[in-house]
Amino acid sequence: MGTKSDKGGTRAGAGAGARAGAGGKRPGRTRRAVLFGGLGVLTAAAVAGRDEIGRAWWLVPGVSKPRKEGELDHAGASWTAASPANWRLADRPADYRVDRIVVHVTQGGFKSSVDAFKNPFHRASAHYIVGQDGHIEQMVRELDVAFHSGSRSMNERSIGIEHVGFVDRPKDFTDAMYGASARLAADVCKRYGIPADRKHFLGHSEVPGADHTDPGRHWDWDRYLRMVNEAGAAGAKTA
């Protein structure tokens, strides 16, 4: 399970109001100030290149992708919201390209893992938790940056998938879990054009700078990636 925060705070211009001034009133922003503020962001980004220009557009105040509370990205999931302290608002893939999936193991049960991500003091979350019975709980929108890998740059570019169990108990990695996670991962791959291979699928332990051991030696990567590719092929036939 991810236990290190992203340490990035909330995204500039999104979700956070201005600090209250004297008497509790919030200072207003004129349209002119917003315009020139946005132009300033874009001008600075132009120096960094085309990718930064595209990212900066989503940093302009008032610009964000439409979203609904509790909306799911994967049709087979249920929704429980992680604490806002455990993820960062974003507009992916418009502001950050998504090209990796990070596989985790919870080192705990389903309920305790959900409760941890709901706890604002935990400072970590993942987009999905997959149970041993194949149940999938989504806790952070794919649009947003979950604090799951311990690396800010990896968090920004990846989807985090937790699997309920313990790294030293191979029996925890059930057929139902593999099947549900493979269908979920294939769905994610389809949305973002991610190849289902070991370059684009990482274990938490493989994230640069990570101090975790999950998913561990009992996680069957060959089986998992084969199932992801099979699920993707089956989905393409029925599309």
JSON list of C-alpha atoms in Angstrom, two decimals:
[
{"chain": "A", "resi": 1, "resn": "MET", "atom": "CA", "xyz": [0.00, 0.00, 0.00]},
{"chain": "A", "resi": 2, "resn": "GLY", "atom": "CA", "xyz": [1.20, 3.51, -0.72]},
{"chain": "A", "resi": 3, "resn": "THR", "atom": "CA", "xyz": [2.17, 5.25, 2.49]},
{"chain": "A", "resi": 4, "resn": "LYS", "atom": "CA", "xyz": [4.08, 8.32, 1.30]},
{"chain": "A", "resi": 5, "resn": "SER", "atom": "CA", "xyz": [2.32, 11.52, 0.39]},
{"chain": "A", "resi": 6, "resn": "ASP", "atom": "CA", "xyz": [2.76, 13.28, -2.92]},
{"chain": "A", "resi": 7, "resn": "LYS", "atom": "CA", "xyz": [3.76, 16.42, -0.98]},
{"chain": "A", "resi": 8, "resn": "GLY", "atom": "CA", "xyz": [2.49, 18.48, -3.87]},
{"chain": "A", "resi": 9, "resn": "GLY", "atom": "CA", "xyz": [-0.48, 20.18, -2.20]},
{"chain": "A", "resi": 10, "resn": "THR", "atom": "CA", "xyz": [-3.50, 21.15, -4.24]},
{"chain": "A", "resi": 11, "resn": "ARG", "atom": "CA", "xyz": [-3.13, 22.15, -7.86]},
{"chain": "A", "resi": 12, "resn": "ALA", "atom": "CA", "xyz": [-2.80, 25.89, -8.40]},
{"chain": "A", "resi": 13, "resn": "GLY", "atom": "CA", "xyz": [-6.06, 27.59, -9.26]},
{"chain": "A", "resi": 14, "resn": "ALA", "atom": "CA", "xyz": [-8.21, 24.53, -8.68]},
{"chain": "A", "resi": 15, "resn": "GLY", "atom": "CA", "xyz": [-10.49, 23.78, -5.77]},
{"chain": "A", "resi": 16, "resn": "ALA", "atom": "CA", "xyz": [-8.97, 26.16, -3.21]},
{"chain": "A", "resi": 17, "resn": "GLY", "atom": "CA", "xyz": [-10.47, 29.55, -2.45]},
{"chain": "A", "resi": 18, "resn": "ALA", "atom": "CA", "xyz": [-8.47, 32.71, -1.73]},
{"chain": "A", "resi": 19, "resn": "ARG", "atom": "CA", "xyz": [-7.43, 33.29, 1.88]},
{"chain": "A", "resi": 20, "resn": "ALA", "atom": "CA", "xyz": [-9.99, 35.29, 3.83]},
{"chain": "A", "resi": 21, "resn": "GLY", "atom": "CA", "xyz": [-9.08, 38.94, 4.42]},
{"chain": "A", "resi": 22, "resn": "ALA", "atom": "CA", "xyz": [-10.07, 41.32, 7.20]},
{"chain": "A", "resi": 23, "resn": "GLY", "atom": "CA", "xyz": [-13.58, 40.79, 8.52]},
{"chain": "A", "resi": 24, "resn": "GLY", "atom": "CA", "xyz": [-13.72, 37.32, 6.97]},
{"chain": "A", "resi": 25, "resn": "LYS", "atom": "CA", "xyz": [-14.32, 38.62, 3.43]},
{"chain": "A", "resi": 26, "resn": "ARG", "atom": "CA", "xyz": [-12.47, 37.05, 0.56]},
{"chain": "A", "resi": 27, "resn": "PRO", "atom": "CA", "xyz": [-10.62, 39.46, -1.72]},
{"chain": "A", "resi": 28, "resn": "GLY", "atom": "CA", "xyz": [-12.17, 39.52, -5.17]},
{"chain": "A", "resi": 29, "resn": "ARG", "atom": "CA", "xyz": [-10.39, 38.90, -8.45]},
{"chain": "A", "resi": 30, "resn": "THR", "atom": "CA", "xyz": [-11.25, 40.99, -11.45]},
{"chain": "A", "resi": 31, "resn": "ARG", "atom": "CA", "xyz": [-11.62, 39.41, -14.86]},
{"chain": "A", "resi": 32, "resn": "ARG", "atom": "CA", "xyz": [-8.61, 41.48, -15.93]},
{"chain": "A", "resi": 33, "resn": "ALA", "atom": "CA", "xyz": [-6.51, 40.00, -13.11]},
{"chain": "A", "resi": 34, "resn": "VAL", "atom": "CA", "xyz": [-7.61, 36.47, -14.01]},
{"chain": "A", "resi": 35, "resn": "LEU", "atom": "CA", "xyz": [-6.83, 37.09, -17.68]},
{"chain": "A", "resi": 36, "resn": "PHE", "atom": "CA", "xyz": [-3.36, 38.46, -17.07]},
{"chain": "A", "resi": 37, "resn": "GLY", "atom": "CA", "xyz": [-2.69, 35.82, -14.42]},
{"chain": "A", "resi": 38, "resn": "GLY", "atom": "CA", "xyz": [-3.56, 33.11, -16.92]},
{"chain": "A", "resi": 39, "resn": "LEU", "atom": "CA", "xyz": [-1.49, 34.75, -19.63]},
{"chain": "A", "resi": 40, "resn": "GLY", "atom": "CA", "xyz": [1.42, 34.86, -17.22]},
{"chain": "A", "resi": 41, "resn": "VAL", "atom": "CA", "xyz": [1.17, 31.11, -16.67]},
{"chain": "A", "resi": 42, "resn": "LEU", "atom": "CA", "xyz": [1.02, 30.46, -20.39]},
{"chain": "A", "resi": 43, "resn": "THR", "atom": "CA", "xyz": [3.94, 32.77, -21.15]},
{"chain": "A", "resi": 44, "resn": "ALA", "atom": "CA", "xyz": [6.11, 31.04, -18.58]},
{"chain": "A", "resi": 45, "resn": "ALA", "atom": "CA", "xyz": [5.13, 27.63, -19.92]},
{"chain": "A", "resi": 46, "resn": "ALA", "atom": "CA", "xyz": [5.99, 28.62, -23.50]},
{"chain": "A", "resi": 47, "resn": "VAL", "atom": "CA", "xyz": [9.63, 28.69, -22.49]},
{"chain": "A", "resi": 48, "resn": "ALA", "atom": "CA", "xyz": [9.42, 25.07, -21.34]},
{"chain": "A", "resi": 49, "resn": "GLY", "atom": "CA", "xyz": [7.86, 23.73, -24.55]},
{"chain": "A", "resi": 50, "resn": "ARG", "atom": "CA", "xyz": [4.62, 22.54, -26.11]},
{"chain": "A", "resi": 51, "resn": "ASP", "atom": "CA", "xyz": [3.75, 19.98, -23.39]},
{"chain": "A", "resi": 52, "resn": "GLU", "atom": "CA", "xyz": [4.02, 22.65, -20.73]},
{"chain": "A", "resi": 53, "resn": "ILE", "atom": "CA", "xyz": [1.80, 25.00, -22.74]},
{"chain": "A", "resi": 54, "resn": "GLY", "atom": "CA", "xyz": [-0.93, 22.36, -22.86]},
{"chain": "A", "resi": 55, "resn": "ARG", "atom": "CA", "xyz": [-0.52, 21.66, -19.15]},
{"chain": "A", "resi": 56, "resn": "ALA", "atom": "CA", "xyz": [-0.60, 25.36, -18.25]},
{"chain": "A", "resi": 57, "resn": "TRP", "atom": "CA", "xyz": [-3.98, 25.82, -19.97]},
{"chain": "A", "resi": 58, "resn": "TRP", "atom": "CA", "xyz": [-5.55, 23.62, -17.28]},
{"chain": "A", "resi": 59, "resn": "LEU", "atom": "CA", "xyz": [-3.92, 25.77, -14.58]},
{"chain": "A", "resi": 60, "resn": "VAL", "atom": "CA", "xyz": [-5.79, 28.90, -15.69]},
{"chain": "A", "resi": 61, "resn": "PRO", "atom": "CA", "xyz": [-8.48, 29.79, -13.09]},
{"chain": "A", "resi": 62, "resn": "GLY", "atom": "CA", "xyz": [-11.92, 28.59, -14.12]},
{"chain": "A", "resi": 63, "resn": "VAL", "atom": "CA", "xyz": [-10.65, 25.97, -16.58]},
{"chain": "A", "resi": 64, "resn": "SER", "atom": "CA", "xyz": [-11.24, 22.36, -15.58]},
{"chain": "A", "resi": 65, "resn": "LYS", "atom": "CA", "xyz": [-12.81, 19.20, -16.91]},
{"chain": "A", "resi": 66, "resn": "PRO", "atom": "CA", "xyz": [-16.46, 18.60, -15.98]},
{"chain": "A", "resi": 67, "resn": "ARG", "atom": "CA", "xyz": [-16.97, 16.04, -13.22]},
{"chain": "A", "resi": 68, "resn": "LYS", "atom": "CA", "xyz": [-19.75, 14.65, -11.06]},
{"chain": "A", "resi": 69, "resn": "GLU", "atom": "CA", "xyz": [-19.50, 13.53, -7.44]},
{"chain": "A", "resi": 70, "resn": "GLY", "atom": "CA", "xyz": [-19.09, 9.78, -7.26]},
{"chain": "A", "resi": 71, "resn": "GLU", "atom": "CA", "xyz": [-18.75, 9.31, -11.02]},
{"chain": "A", "resi": 72, "resn": "LEU", "atom": "CA", "xyz": [-16.92, 6.09, -11.95]},
{"chain": "A", "resi": 73, "resn": "ASP", "atom": "CA", "xyz": [-14.19, 5.62, -14.53]},
{"chain": "A", "resi": 74, "resn": "HIS", "atom": "CA", "xyz": [-14.55, 1.82, -14.57]},
{"chain": "A", "resi": 75, "resn": "ALA", "atom": "CA", "xyz": [-18.04, 0.40, -15.01]},
{"chain": "A", "resi": 76, "resn": "GLY", "atom": "CA", "xyz": [-17.33, -2.62, -12.82]},
{"chain": "A", "resi": 77, "resn": "ALA", "atom": "CA", "xyz": [-16.41, -0.58, -9.73]},
{"chain": "A", "resi": 78, "resn": "SER", "atom": "CA", "xyz": [-18.19, 0.90, -6.73]},
{"chain": "A", "resi": 79, "resn": "TRP", "atom": "CA", "xyz": [-17.35, 4.33, -5.30]},
{"chain": "A", "resi": 80, "resn": "THR", "atom": "CA", "xyz": [-16.01, 5.44, -1.94]},
{"chain": "A", "resi": 81, "resn": "ALA", "atom": "CA", "xyz": [-14.28, 8.81, -1.80]},
{"chain": "A", "resi": 82, "resn": "ALA", "atom": "CA", "xyz": [-10.76, 9.00, -0.40]},
{"chain": "A", "resi": 83, "resn": "SER", "atom": "CA", "xyz": [-10.01, 11.96, 1.84]},
{"chain": "A", "resi": 84, "resn": "PRO", "atom": "CA", "xyz": [-9.06, 15.07, -0.18]},
{"chain": "A", "resi": 85, "resn": "ALA", "atom": "CA", "xyz": [-5.86, 15.13, 1.90]},
{"chain": "A", "resi": 86, "resn": "ASN", "atom": "CA", "xyz": [-4.76, 11.92, 0.19]},
{"chain": "A", "resi": 87, "resn": "TRP", "atom": "CA", "xyz": [-4.91, 13.00, -3.46]},
{"chain": "A", "resi": 88, "resn": "ARG", "atom": "CA", "xyz": [-4.46, 16.11, -5.60]},
{"chain": "A", "resi": 89, "resn": "LEU", "atom": "CA", "xyz": [-6.95, 17.70, -8.00]},
{"chain": "A", "resi": 90, "resn": "ALA", "atom": "CA", "xyz": [-5.88, 17.52, -11.64]},
{"chain": "A", "resi": 91, "resn": "ASP", "atom": "CA", "xyz": [-7.31, 17.31, -15.16]},
{"chain": "A", "resi": 92, "resn": "ARG", "atom": "CA", "xyz": [-5.46, 14.31, -16.55]},
{"chain": "A", "resi": 93, "resn": "PRO", "atom": "CA", "xyz": [-4.57, 13.51, -19.26]},
{"chain": "A", "resi": 94, "resn": "ALA", "atom": "CA", "xyz": [-4.89, 17.14, -20.38]},
{"chain": "A", "resi": 95, "resn": "ASP", "atom": "CA", "xyz": [-2.37, 18.41, -17.83]},
{"chain": "A", "resi": 96, "resn": "TYR", "atom": "CA", "xyz": [-0.39, 15.21, -17.12]},
{"chain": "A", "resi": 97, "resn": "ARG", "atom": "CA", "xyz": [0.03, 12.32, -19.55]},
{"chain": "A", "resi": 98, "resn": "VAL", "atom": "CA", "xyz": [-1.06, 8.95, -18.11]},
{"chain": "A", "resi": 99, "resn": "ASP", "atom": "CA", "xyz": [1.24, 6.16, -19.33]},
{"chain": "A", "resi": 100, "resn": "ARG", "atom": "CA", "xyz": [1.88, 3.85, -16.38]},
{"chain": "A", "resi": 101, "resn": "ILE", "atom": "CA", "xyz": [-0.04, 1.51, -14.08]},
{"chain": "A", "resi": 102, "resn": "VAL", "atom": "CA", "xyz": [1.45, 0.79, -10.64]},
{"chain": "A", "resi": 103, "resn": "VAL", "atom": "CA", "xyz": [0.47, -2.50, -8.96]},
{"chain": "A", "resi": 104, "resn": "HIS", "atom": "CA", "xyz": [0.24, -2.54, -5.15]},
{"chain": "A", "resi": 105, "resn": "VAL", "atom": "CA", "xyz": [-0.66, -5.00, -2.40]},
{"chain": "A", "resi": 106, "resn": "THR", "atom": "CA", "xyz": [-2.47, -3.58, 0.62]},
{"chain": "A", "resi": 107, "resn": "GLN", "atom": "CA", "xyz": [-0.79, -5.55, 3.44]},
{"chain": "A", "resi": 108, "resn": "GLY", "atom": "CA", "xyz": [-4.18, -5.53, 5.09]},
{"chain": "A", "resi": 109, "resn": "GLY", "atom": "CA", "xyz": [-7.85, -6.31, 4.59]},
{"chain": "A", "resi": 110, "resn": "PHE", "atom": "CA", "xyz": [-10.36, -4.58, 2.33]},
{"chain": "A", "resi": 111, "resn": "LYS", "atom": "CA", "xyz": [-12.15, -2.55, 5.01]},
{"chain": "A", "resi": 112, "resn": "SER", "atom": "CA", "xyz": [-8.95, -1.40, 6.70]},
{"chain": "A", "resi": 113, "resn": "SER", "atom": "CA", "xyz": [-7.56, -0.29, 3.34]},
{"chain": "A", "resi": 114, "resn": "VAL", "atom": "CA", "xyz": [-10.68, 1.69, 2.47]},
{"chain": "A", "resi": 115, "resn": "ASP", "atom": "CA", "xyz": [-10.66, 3.25, 5.94]},
{"chain": "A", "resi": 116, "resn": "ALA", "atom": "CA", "xyz": [-6.99, 4.20, 5.56]},
{"chain": "A", "resi": 117, "resn": "PHE", "atom": "CA", "xyz": [-7.64, 6.08, 2.32]},
{"chain": "A", "resi": 118, "resn": "LYS", "atom": "CA", "xyz": [-10.60, 7.87, 3.93]},
{"chain": "A", "resi": 119, "resn": "ASN", "atom": "CA", "xyz": [-8.36, 8.97, 6.82]},
{"chain": "A", "resi": 120, "resn": "PRO", "atom": "CA", "xyz": [-6.87, 12.45, 6.13]},
{"chain": "A", "resi": 121, "resn": "PHE", "atom": "CA", "xyz": [-3.86, 11.63, 8.33]},
{"chain": "A", "resi": 122, "resn": "HIS", "atom": "CA", "xyz": [-2.90, 8.64, 6.18]},
{"chain": "A", "resi": 123, "resn": "ARG", "atom": "CA", "xyz": [-1.58, 10.94, 3.41]},
{"chain": "A", "resi": 124, "resn": "ALA", "atom": "CA", "xyz": [-1.83, 8.21, 0.78]},
{"chain": "A", "resi": 125, "resn": "SER", "atom": "CA", "xyz": [-4.42, 6.64, -1.50]},
{"chain": "A", "resi": 126, "resn": "ALA", "atom": "CA", "xyz": [-4.81, 4.73, -4.75]},
{"chain": "A", "resi": 127, "resn": "HIS", "atom": "CA", "xyz": [-7.32, 5.04, -7.54]},
{"chain": "A", "resi": 128, "resn": "TYR", "atom": "CA", "xyz": [-8.64, 1.49, -7.07]},
{"chain": "A", "resi": 129, "resn": "ILE", "atom": "CA", "xyz": [-8.70, -1.36, -4.55]},
{"chain": "A", "resi": 130, "resn": "VAL", "atom": "CA", "xyz": [-9.35, -4.88, -5.89]},
{"chain": "A", "resi": 131, "resn": "GLY", "atom": "CA", "xyz": [-10.64, -7.47, -3.41]},
{"chain": "A", "resi": 132, "resn": "GLN", "atom": "CA", "xyz": [-9.98, -11.20, -3.31]},
{"chain": "A", "resi": 133, "resn": "ASP", "atom": "CA", "xyz": [-13.58, -11.76, -4.41]},
{"chain": "A", "resi": 134, "resn": "GLY", "atom": "CA", "xyz": [-13.07, -9.57, -7.48]},
{"chain": "A", "resi": 135, "resn": "HIS", "atom": "CA", "xyz": [-14.87, -6.53, -6.07]},
{"chain": "A", "resi": 136, "resn": "ILE", "atom": "CA", "xyz": [-13.40, -3.20, -7.21]},
{"chain": "A", "resi": 137, "resn": "GLU", "atom": "CA", "xyz": [-13.66, -0.01, -5.19]},
{"chain": "A", "resi": 138, "resn": "GLN", "atom": "CA", "xyz": [-12.72, 3.28, -6.86]},
{"chain": "A", "resi": 139, "resn": "MET", "atom": "CA", "xyz": [-11.58, 5.94, -4.39]},
{"chain": "A", "resi": 140, "resn": "VAL", "atom": "CA", "xyz": [-9.93, 8.60, -6.56]},
{"chain": "A", "resi": 141, "resn": "ARG", "atom": "CA", "xyz": [-10.96, 9.73, -10.04]},
{"chain": "A", "resi": 142, "resn": "GLU", "atom": "CA", "xyz": [-8.47, 8.93, -12.80]},
{"chain": "A", "resi": 143, "resn": "LEU", "atom": "CA", "xyz": [-8.52, 12.64, -13.61]},
{"chain": "A", "resi": 144, "resn": "ASP", "atom": "CA", "xyz": [-6.78, 13.28, -10.30]},
{"chain": "A", "resi": 145, "resn": "VAL", "atom": "CA", "xyz": [-3.40, 12.43, -8.82]},
{"chain": "A", "resi": 146, "resn": "ALA", "atom": "CA", "xyz": [-3.56, 9.76, -6.10]},
{"chain": "A", "resi": 147, "resn": "PHE", "atom": "CA", "xyz": [-0.68, 9.64, -3.62]},
{"chain": "A", "resi": 148, "resn": "HIS", "atom": "CA", "xyz": [0.20, 5.98, -4.10]},
{"chain": "A", "resi": 149, "resn": "SER", "atom": "CA", "xyz": [3.78, 5.49, -5.24]},
{"chain": "A", "resi": 150, "resn": "GLY", "atom": "CA", "xyz": [5.89, 7.77, -3.05]},
{"chain": "A", "resi": 151, "resn": "SER", "atom": "CA", "xyz": [7.10, 9.61, -6.18]},
{"chain": "A", "resi": 152, "resn": "ARG", "atom": "CA", "xyz": [5.41, 12.83, -7.28]},
{"chain": "A", "resi": 153, "resn": "SER", "atom": "CA", "xyz": [6.35, 12.38, -10.95]},
{"chain": "A", "resi": 154, "resn": "MET", "atom": "CA", "xyz": [5.15, 8.76, -10.99]},
{"chain": "A", "resi": 155, "resn": "ASN", "atom": "CA", "xyz": [1.91, 9.68, -9.25]},
{"chain": "A", "resi": 156, "resn": "GLU", "atom": "CA", "xyz": [1.25, 12.32, -11.90]},
{"chain": "A", "resi": 157, "resn": "ARG", "atom": "CA", "xyz": [1.68, 9.87, -14.77]},
{"chain": "A", "resi": 158, "resn": "SER", "atom": "CA", "xyz": [0.11, 6.70, -13.38]},
{"chain": "A", "resi": 159, "resn": "ILE", "atom": "CA", "xyz": [-2.97, 4.89, -12.14]},
{"chain": "A", "resi": 160, "resn": "GLY", "atom": "CA", "xyz": [-2.54, 3.08, -8.82]},
{"chain": "A", "resi": 161, "resn": "ILE", "atom": "CA", "xyz": [-4.27, -0.29, -8.31]},
{"chain": "A", "resi": 162, "resn": "GLU", "atom": "CA", "xyz": [-4.21, -1.89, -4.84]},
{"chain": "A", "resi": 163, "resn": "HIS", "atom": "CA", "xyz": [-4.84, -5.61, -4.33]},
{"chain": "A", "resi": 164, "resn": "VAL", "atom": "CA", "xyz": [-6.11, -6.86, -0.98]},
{"chain": "A", "resi": 165, "resn": "GLY", "atom": "CA", "xyz": [-3.73, -9.25, 0.72]},
{"chain": "A", "resi": 166, "resn": "PHE", "atom": "CA", "xyz": [-0.21, -9.80, 1.97]},
{"chain": "A", "resi": 167, "resn": "VAL", "atom": "CA", "xyz": [2.92, -10.14, -0.16]},
{"chain": "A", "resi": 168, "resn": "ASP", "atom": "CA", "xyz": [4.02, -13.34, 1.62]},
{"chain": "A", "resi": 169, "resn": "ARG", "atom": "CA", "xyz": [0.66, -15.15, 1.17]},
{"chain": "A", "resi": 170, "resn": "PRO", "atom": "CA", "xyz": [0.28, -16.35, -2.43]},
{"chain": "A", "resi": 171, "resn": "LYS", "atom": "CA", "xyz": [-3.20, -17.70, -1.62]},
{"chain": "A", "resi": 172, "resn": "ASP", "atom": "CA", "xyz": [-4.38, -14.07, -1.31]},
{"chain": "A", "resi": 173, "resn": "PHE", "atom": "CA", "xyz": [-3.95, -13.55, -5.06]},
{"chain": "A", "resi": 174, "resn": "THR", "atom": "CA", "xyz": [-7.11, -15.34, -6.16]},
{"chain": "A", "resi": 175, "resn": "ASP", "atom": "CA", "xyz": [-8.40, -16.09, -9.65]},
{"chain": "A", "resi": 176, "resn": "ALA", "atom": "CA", "xyz": [-11.23, -13.62, -9.07]},
{"chain": "A", "resi": 177, "resn": "MET", "atom": "CA", "xyz": [-8.75, -10.91, -8.11]},
{"chain": "A", "resi": 178, "resn": "TYR", "atom": "CA", "xyz": [-6.53, -11.49, -11.14]},
{"chain": "A", "resi": 179, "resn": "GLY", "atom": "CA", "xyz": [-9.54, -11.51, -13.45]},
{"chain": "A", "resi": 180, "resn": "ALA", "atom": "CA", "xyz": [-11.13, -8.34, -12.09]},
{"chain": "A", "resi": 181, "resn": "SER", "atom": "CA", "xyz": [-7.83, -6.47, -11.97]},
{"chain": "A", "resi": 182, "resn": "ALA", "atom": "CA", "xyz": [-6.97, -7.55, -15.52]},
{"chain": "A", "resi": 183, "resn": "ARG", "atom": "CA", "xyz": [-10.29, -6.24, -16.85]},
{"chain": "A", "resi": 184, "resn": "LEU", "atom": "CA", "xyz": [-9.80, -3.00, -14.94]},
{"chain": "A", "resi": 185, "resn": "ALA", "atom": "CA", "xyz": [-6.23, -2.58, -16.21]},
{"chain": "A", "resi": 186, "resn": "ALA", "atom": "CA", "xyz": [-7.30, -3.35, -19.79]},
{"chain": "A", "resi": 187, "resn": "ASP", "atom": "CA", "xyz": [-9.96, -0.64, -19.48]},
{"chain": "A", "resi": 188, "resn": "VAL", "atom": "CA", "xyz": [-7.34, 1.84, -18.23]},
{"chain": "A", "resi": 189, "resn": "CYS", "atom": "CA", "xyz": [-4.96, 0.85, -21.04]},
{"chain": "A", "resi": 190, "resn": "LYS", "atom": "CA", "xyz": [-7.67, 1.43, -23.64]},
{"chain": "A", "resi": 191, "resn": "ARG", "atom": "CA", "xyz": [-8.46, 4.91, -22.31]},
{"chain": "A", "resi": 192, "resn": "TYR", "atom": "CA", "xyz": [-4.88, 6.13, -22.36]},
{"chain": "A", "resi": 193, "resn": "GLY", "atom": "CA", "xyz": [-3.23, 3.97, -25.03]},
{"chain": "A", "resi": 194, "resn": "ILE", "atom": "CA", "xyz": [-0.99, 2.20, -22.51]},
{"chain": "A", "resi": 195, "resn": "PRO", "atom": "CA", "xyz": [0.73, -1.01, -23.73]},
{"chain": "A", "resi": 196, "resn": "ALA", "atom": "CA", "xyz": [0.20, -3.94, -21.37]},
{"chain": "A", "resi": 197, "resn": "ASP", "atom": "CA", "xyz": [3.86, -4.82, -20.81]},
{"chain": "A", "resi": 198, "resn": "ARG", "atom": "CA", "xyz": [6.46, -4.68, -18.07]},
{"chain": "A", "resi": 199, "resn": "LYS", "atom": "CA", "xyz": [7.74, -1.30, -19.19]},
{"chain": "A", "resi": 200, "resn": "HIS", "atom": "CA", "xyz": [4.37, 0.33, -18.57]},
{"chain": "A", "resi": 201, "resn": "PHE", "atom": "CA", "xyz": [3.21, -1.85, -15.63]},
{"chain": "A", "resi": 202, "resn": "LEU", "atom": "CA", "xyz": [5.33, -1.44, -12.51]},
{"chain": "A", "resi": 203, "resn": "GLY", "atom": "CA", "xyz": [5.23, -2.93, -9.07]},
{"chain": "A", "resi": 204, "resn": "HIS", "atom": "CA", "xyz": [5.34, -0.44, -6.21]},
{"chain": "A", "resi": 205, "resn": "SER", "atom": "CA", "xyz": [8.80, -1.75, -5.34]},
{"chain": "A", "resi": 206, "resn": "GLU", "atom": "CA", "xyz": [10.01, -0.82, -8.83]},
{"chain": "A", "resi": 207, "resn": "VAL", "atom": "CA", "xyz": [9.15, 2.88, -8.58]},
{"chain": "A", "resi": 208, "resn": "PRO", "atom": "CA", "xyz": [12.44, 4.83, -8.38]},
{"chain": "A", "resi": 209, "resn": "GLY", "atom": "CA", "xyz": [13.16, 5.70, -4.76]},
{"chain": "A", "resi": 210, "resn": "ALA", "atom": "CA", "xyz": [10.50, 3.32, -3.37]},
{"chain": "A", "resi": 211, "resn": "ASP", "atom": "CA", "xyz": [11.07, 1.59, -0.03]},
{"chain": "A", "resi": 212, "resn": "HIS", "atom": "CA", "xyz": [8.19, -0.89, -0.44]},
{"chain": "A", "resi": 213, "resn": "THR", "atom": "CA", "xyz": [8.32, -4.57, -1.41]},
{"chain": "A", "resi": 214, "resn": "ASP", "atom": "CA", "xyz": [4.86, -5.03, -2.97]},
{"chain": "A", "resi": 215, "resn": "PRO", "atom": "CA", "xyz": [3.51, -6.73, -4.94]},
{"chain": "A", "resi": 216, "resn": "GLY", "atom": "CA", "xyz": [6.25, -9.22, -4.05]},
{"chain": "A", "resi": 217, "resn": "ARG", "atom": "CA", "xyz": [7.60, -12.41, -5.58]},
{"chain": "A", "resi": 218, "resn": "HIS", "atom": "CA", "xyz": [4.26, -14.25, -5.48]},
{"chain": "A", "resi": 219, "resn": "TRP", "atom": "CA", "xyz": [2.58, -11.81, -7.86]},
{"chain": "A", "resi": 220, "resn": "ASP", "atom": "CA", "xyz": [2.44, -13.62, -11.22]},
{"chain": "A", "resi": 221, "resn": "TRP", "atom": "CA", "xyz": [3.36, -10.93, -13.74]},
{"chain": "A", "resi": 222, "resn": "ASP", "atom": "CA", "xyz": [3.30, -13.25, -16.77]},
{"chain": "A", "resi": 223, "resn": "ARG", "atom": "CA", "xyz": [-0.19, -14.46, -15.92]},
{"chain": "A", "resi": 224, "resn": "TYR", "atom": "CA", "xyz": [-1.45, -10.98, -15.09]},
{"chain": "A", "resi": 225, "resn": "LEU", "atom": "CA", "xyz": [-0.20, -9.28, -18.26]},
{"chain": "A", "resi": 226, "resn": "ARG", "atom": "CA", "xyz": [-1.46, -12.15, -20.39]},
{"chain": "A", "resi": 227, "resn": "MET", "atom": "CA", "xyz": [-4.90, -11.70, -18.84]},
{"chain": "A", "resi": 228, "resn": "VAL", "atom": "CA", "xyz": [-4.77, -7.92, -19.34]},
{"chain": "A", "resi": 229, "resn": "ASN", "atom": "CA", "xyz": [-3.98, -8.38, -23.02]},
{"chain": "A", "resi": 230, "resn": "GLU", "atom": "CA", "xyz": [-6.69, -11.02, -23.39]},
{"chain": "A", "resi": 231, "resn": "ALA", "atom": "CA", "xyz": [-9.23, -8.74, -21.72]},
{"chain": "A", "resi": 232, "resn": "GLY", "atom": "CA", "xyz": [-8.19, -5.90, -24.00]},
{"chain": "A", "resi": 233, "resn": "ALA", "atom": "CA", "xyz": [-8.55, -8.07, -27.10]},
{"chain": "A", "resi": 234, "resn": "ALA", "atom": "CA", "xyz": [-11.97, -9.32, -25.98]},
{"chain": "A", "resi": 235, "resn": "GLY", "atom": "CA", "xyz": [-13.10, -5.75, -25.39]},
{"chain": "A", "resi": 236, "resn": "ALA", "atom": "CA", "xyz": [-11.91, -4.68, -28.82]},
{"chain": "A", "resi": 237, "resn": "LYS", "atom": "CA", "xyz": [-13.99, -7.45, -30.46]},
{"chain": "A", "resi": 238, "resn": "THR", "atom": "CA", "xyz": [-17.18, -6.39, -28.73]},
{"chain": "A", "resi": 239, "resn": "ALA", "atom": "CA", "xyz": [-16.66, -2.65, -29.21]}
]
